[in-house]
Amino acid sequence: MENDTLLDVRAVGRSFPRPGGSELLVLEDVNLTLNDCEIVGLLGRSGSGKSTLLRIISGLSPPSRGSVSYMGHAVDGPANGIAMVFQSFALFPWLTVLENVQLGLEALGLPPKDIRARALSAIDLIGLDGYESAYPRELSGGMRQRVGFARALVVHPNILLMDEPFSALDVLTAENLRTDFLDLWGEGQLPIKGVILVTHNIEEAVLMCDRVLLFSTNPGRIVTEIKIDLRQPRDRQDPAFISVVERIYAEMTARRGDHAAQRKERFPGSGIGTQLHPVSANLIAGLVEAVAAAPYDGKADLPDLTADLQLEVDELFPVAETLQMLRLAELEGGDIKLTHMGKLFAEKDLNGRKEIFSRALVSYVALAAHIRRILDERGSHTAPKSRFFDELEDYMTSDAAEETLRAVIGWGRFGELFAYDDETAMFSLDNPR
Ligand code: ADP
Ligand code: MG
């Protein structure tokens, strides 16, 4: 291992047991290194295993396979020198800012005088000077998050792991904190040697990181590494910045199709075990309309569209992916392009849209076709949700099965393919064949 390697993650895999006794594979063959003076980004959709990986790296949870070594030593429990910043912090409401930050140090067994001095300097560093004796309830969300940063930095960790630390903040507050963090990092004022930043925000990754690792979903795997050679401070309007953002969009959309194809198929189309995103029919129709209309006229660049519709990437991808699955649109190279069916959908009135949608469901969403077939076959034309839930649990976690059923119920209702009664949790047919 090179001297400047802080962290070495080798062939890490992680699975979790499922109720039925099978295993859910969340991470597969993850390899990464973090070098001295680097900020490395892990970019992936929610549910791709990013938080799981960070917990493994920090020693909070063991990998099922592979190993993690930190400055040449195997990590096999919570590692000193690795600290974590979370999306939001559980600050103790009855403790002041200073006391909350000092908590981070208690395990180190320093003299009280040093504890106080270090906590004060961390508070000062992160821009909370003057708030030492304030209570969390007196602070804004952004300031509370700064307390979280101070609590992580006060131990002078070599490595800082950040799990979507800006995603719970409003846009301006997040940008302020990012800028302050990057300034301190650039000036060498932070008592850390390297950073891993987990995010689902492409621009944030391009703004902050020296390298970005793209994470696939199901299982989480690193599919590409993108080096970002732009000088700091970076400018979001810089054509070179925009071109990196575009490239990442292209990579992220290119991988989606591959994965669907790799899944085991028991039914034609997307496979009954495909996890579905509960995006509403309204959102689906909205996106088709937006792409069909000027200035796009049927084909849009995803970054432009995200900005135009004021959506987050994490909100746009599930909708775009759903359109792709329904063959209303194709995703390629960071673009979304309506198919012939997609264009027809945009032109039709509500009934015409329902018809197209219903046909697409039967043809391309195996679970929807499966539910419809069962309802057609049964004399009562009804079936309990639990029946399908049990089937889905062979393929996914119970949370994912819930979401998938929520998705198919919404779409089935819109396409009038079947009805569903929330009270009795029963599927039924309005129009049996
Ligand atoms: P991300 O941070 O990328 O959103 P996570 O690492 O939180 O993803 O979760 C990835 C997957 O692992 C999810 O499907 C989640 O349900 C599953 N998972 C995470 N922790 C556990 C656990 N302790 N038991 C079972 N499944 C888990
Ligand atoms: Mg997470």
CSV table of C-alpha atoms in Angstrom, one decimal, residues 114-290:
chain,number,residue,atom,x,y,z
A,114,ASP,CA,-8.2,20.5,27.0
A,115,ILE,CA,-11.6,19.3,26.2
A,116,ARG,CA,-13.0,22.8,26.6
A,117,ALA,CA,-10.3,24.4,24.6
A,118,ARG,CA,-10.6,22.0,21.7
A,119,ALA,CA,-14.4,22.2,21.7
A,120,LEU,CA,-14.2,26.0,21.6
A,121,SER,CA,-11.8,26.0,18.8
A,122,ALA,CA,-13.9,23.6,16.7
A,123,ILE,CA,-17.0,25.8,17.3
A,124,ASP,CA,-15.0,28.9,16.3
A,125,LEU,CA,-13.7,27.1,13.2
A,126,ILE,CA,-17.1,26.1,11.9
A,127,GLY,CA,-18.5,29.6,12.4
A,128,LEU,CA,-20.5,29.3,15.6
A,129,ASP,CA,-18.4,31.7,17.6
A,130,GLY,CA,-20.7,33.4,20.1
A,131,TYR,CA,-23.2,30.5,20.3
A,132,GLU,CA,-21.3,28.4,22.8
A,133,SER,CA,-24.0,28.6,25.4
A,134,ALA,CA,-27.0,28.5,23.1
A,135,TYR,CA,-29.4,25.5,23.2
A,136,PRO,CA,-30.2,23.6,20.0
A,137,ARG,CA,-33.8,25.0,19.9
A,138,GLU,CA,-32.4,28.5,19.6
A,139,LEU,CA,-30.5,27.6,16.4
A,140,SER,CA,-31.5,27.4,12.8
A,141,GLY,CA,-31.2,24.2,10.9
A,142,GLY,CA,-28.0,25.3,9.3
A,143,MET,CA,-26.4,26.2,12.6
A,144,ARG,CA,-27.5,22.9,14.1
A,145,GLN,CA,-25.8,21.2,11.2
A,146,ARG,CA,-22.6,23.2,12.0
A,147,VAL,CA,-22.8,21.9,15.5
A,148,GLY,CA,-22.8,18.4,14.0
A,149,PHE,CA,-19.7,19.3,12.0
A,150,ALA,CA,-18.0,20.7,15.1
A,151,ARG,CA,-18.8,17.5,17.0
A,152,ALA,CA,-17.1,15.4,14.3
A,153,LEU,CA,-14.1,17.7,13.8
A,154,VAL,CA,-13.4,18.1,17.5
A,155,VAL,CA,-11.8,14.7,17.7
A,156,HIS,CA,-9.3,15.7,15.0
A,157,PRO,CA,-10.1,12.7,12.9
A,158,ASN,CA,-7.9,11.7,10.0
A,159,ILE,CA,-10.9,10.8,7.9
A,160,LEU,CA,-14.2,12.5,7.8
A,161,LEU,CA,-17.1,10.5,6.4
A,162,MET,CA,-20.0,12.7,5.4
A,163,ASP,CA,-23.4,11.1,4.7
A,164,GLU,CA,-25.5,13.6,2.7
A,165,PRO,CA,-24.6,16.3,5.2
A,166,PHE,CA,-26.2,19.1,3.2
A,167,SER,CA,-29.4,17.4,2.0
A,168,ALA,CA,-31.7,18.4,4.8
A,169,LEU,CA,-30.8,22.1,4.5
A,170,ASP,CA,-32.5,24.7,2.3
A,171,VAL,CA,-30.6,25.6,-0.8
A,172,LEU,CA,-28.9,28.8,0.4
A,173,THR,CA,-27.9,27.4,3.8
A,174,ALA,CA,-26.5,24.3,2.1
A,175,GLU,CA,-24.4,26.3,-0.3
A,176,ASN,CA,-23.1,28.5,2.5
A,177,LEU,CA,-22.0,25.5,4.5
A,178,ARG,CA,-20.4,23.9,1.5
A,179,THR,CA,-18.5,27.0,0.6
A,180,ASP,CA,-17.3,27.4,4.2
A,181,PHE,CA,-16.3,23.8,4.4
A,182,LEU,CA,-14.3,24.0,1.1
A,183,ASP,CA,-12.6,27.3,2.1
A,184,LEU,CA,-11.4,25.7,5.4
A,185,TRP,CA,-10.4,22.6,3.6
A,186,GLY,CA,-8.5,24.6,0.9
A,187,GLU,CA,-6.7,26.7,3.5
A,188,GLY,CA,-5.7,23.5,5.4
A,189,GLN,CA,-7.5,24.6,8.5
A,190,LEU,CA,-9.5,21.4,9.0
A,191,PRO,CA,-7.9,18.9,11.3
A,192,ILE,CA,-8.5,16.1,8.8
A,193,LYS,CA,-6.6,14.4,6.0
A,194,GLY,CA,-9.2,13.0,3.7
A,195,VAL,CA,-13.0,13.1,3.2
A,196,ILE,CA,-15.5,10.7,1.8
A,197,LEU,CA,-18.7,12.5,0.8
A,198,VAL,CA,-21.9,10.5,0.1
A,199,THR,CA,-24.4,12.4,-1.9
A,200,HIS,CA,-27.2,11.9,-4.5
A,201,ASN,CA,-26.7,15.5,-5.7
A,202,ILE,CA,-24.5,15.5,-8.9
A,203,GLU,CA,-23.6,19.1,-8.8
A,204,GLU,CA,-22.6,18.9,-5.2
A,205,ALA,CA,-20.3,16.1,-6.0
A,206,VAL,CA,-18.8,18.0,-8.9
A,207,LEU,CA,-18.4,21.1,-6.7
A,208,MET,CA,-16.6,19.4,-3.9
A,209,CYS,CA,-14.8,16.3,-4.9
A,210,ASP,CA,-11.5,15.4,-6.5
A,211,ARG,CA,-12.9,12.1,-7.6
A,212,VAL,CA,-16.4,10.8,-7.9
A,213,LEU,CA,-17.4,7.1,-7.7
A,214,LEU,CA,-20.7,6.3,-9.3
A,215,PHE,CA,-22.7,3.7,-7.4
A,216,SER,CA,-25.2,1.4,-9.1
A,217,THR,CA,-28.3,0.1,-7.3
A,218,ASN,CA,-29.3,-3.5,-6.5
A,219,PRO,CA,-26.7,-4.3,-5.6
A,220,GLY,CA,-24.6,-1.3,-4.8
A,221,ARG,CA,-21.4,-1.4,-6.8
A,222,ILE,CA,-19.0,1.1,-8.1
A,223,VAL,CA,-19.5,1.3,-11.8
A,224,THR,CA,-17.3,4.2,-12.8
A,225,GLU,CA,-14.8,6.6,-11.4
A,226,ILE,CA,-14.7,10.2,-12.6
A,227,LYS,CA,-11.7,12.4,-11.8
A,228,ILE,CA,-12.5,16.1,-11.5
A,229,ASP,CA,-9.5,18.2,-12.3
A,230,LEU,CA,-11.2,21.6,-12.0
A,231,ARG,CA,-9.5,24.1,-9.7
A,232,GLN,CA,-11.2,25.3,-6.5
A,233,PRO,CA,-13.2,27.4,-6.0
A,234,ARG,CA,-15.4,25.9,-8.7
A,235,ASP,CA,-18.0,27.8,-10.6
A,236,ARG,CA,-21.3,26.1,-11.5
A,237,GLN,CA,-21.6,28.2,-14.7
A,238,ASP,CA,-18.1,27.3,-16.0
A,239,PRO,CA,-18.5,25.3,-19.2
A,240,ALA,CA,-16.0,22.7,-17.9
A,241,PHE,CA,-18.1,22.3,-14.8
A,242,ILE,CA,-21.2,21.8,-16.8
A,243,SER,CA,-19.6,19.3,-19.0
A,244,VAL,CA,-18.5,17.1,-16.1
A,245,VAL,CA,-22.1,17.3,-14.7
A,246,GLU,CA,-23.4,16.2,-18.1
A,247,ARG,CA,-21.0,13.4,-18.3
A,248,ILE,CA,-22.1,12.1,-15.0
A,249,TYR,CA,-25.7,12.3,-16.0
A,250,ALA,CA,-24.9,10.3,-19.1
A,251,GLU,CA,-23.1,7.7,-17.1
A,252,MET,CA,-25.9,7.4,-14.6
A,253,THR,CA,-28.5,6.9,-17.3
A,254,ALA,CA,-26.4,4.5,-19.3
A,255,ARG,CA,-26.2,2.1,-16.5
A,256,ARG,CA,-29.9,1.8,-15.8
A,257,GLY,CA,-30.9,-0.3,-18.8
A,258,ASP,CA,-28.0,-2.8,-18.2
A,259,HIS,CA,-29.2,-3.5,-14.8
A,260,ALA,CA,-32.8,-4.2,-15.6
A,261,ALA,CA,-31.6,-6.7,-18.1
A,262,GLN,CA,-29.4,-8.5,-15.6
A,263,ARG,CA,-32.3,-9.2,-13.2
A,264,LYS,CA,-33.8,-12.6,-13.1
A,265,GLU,CA,-37.0,-12.7,-15.2
A,266,ARG,CA,-39.8,-15.0,-14.3
A,267,PHE,CA,-42.4,-13.1,-16.4
A,268,PRO,CA,-41.9,-11.3,-19.6
A,269,GLY,CA,-41.0,-7.6,-19.5
A,270,SER,CA,-39.4,-6.1,-16.5
A,271,GLY,CA,-39.7,-9.1,-14.3
A,272,ILE,CA,-42.1,-9.4,-11.3
A,273,GLY,CA,-39.2,-8.9,-8.9
A,274,THR,CA,-38.4,-5.4,-10.3
A,275,GLN,CA,-38.7,-2.8,-7.7
A,276,LEU,CA,-41.1,-0.1,-8.8
A,277,HIS,CA,-41.0,3.6,-7.7
A,278,PRO,CA,-44.3,5.0,-6.5
A,279,VAL,CA,-44.3,7.9,-8.8
A,280,SER,CA,-47.8,9.3,-9.4
A,281,ALA,CA,-49.5,9.1,-12.7
A,282,ASN,CA,-49.7,12.9,-12.5
A,283,LEU,CA,-45.9,13.2,-12.4
A,284,ILE,CA,-45.6,10.8,-15.2
A,285,ALA,CA,-48.0,12.7,-17.4
A,286,GLY,CA,-46.3,16.0,-16.3
A,287,LEU,CA,-42.9,14.8,-17.4
A,288,VAL,CA,-44.2,13.5,-20.8
A,289,GLU,CA,-45.9,16.8,-21.4
A,290,ALA,CA,-42.8,18.8,-20.4
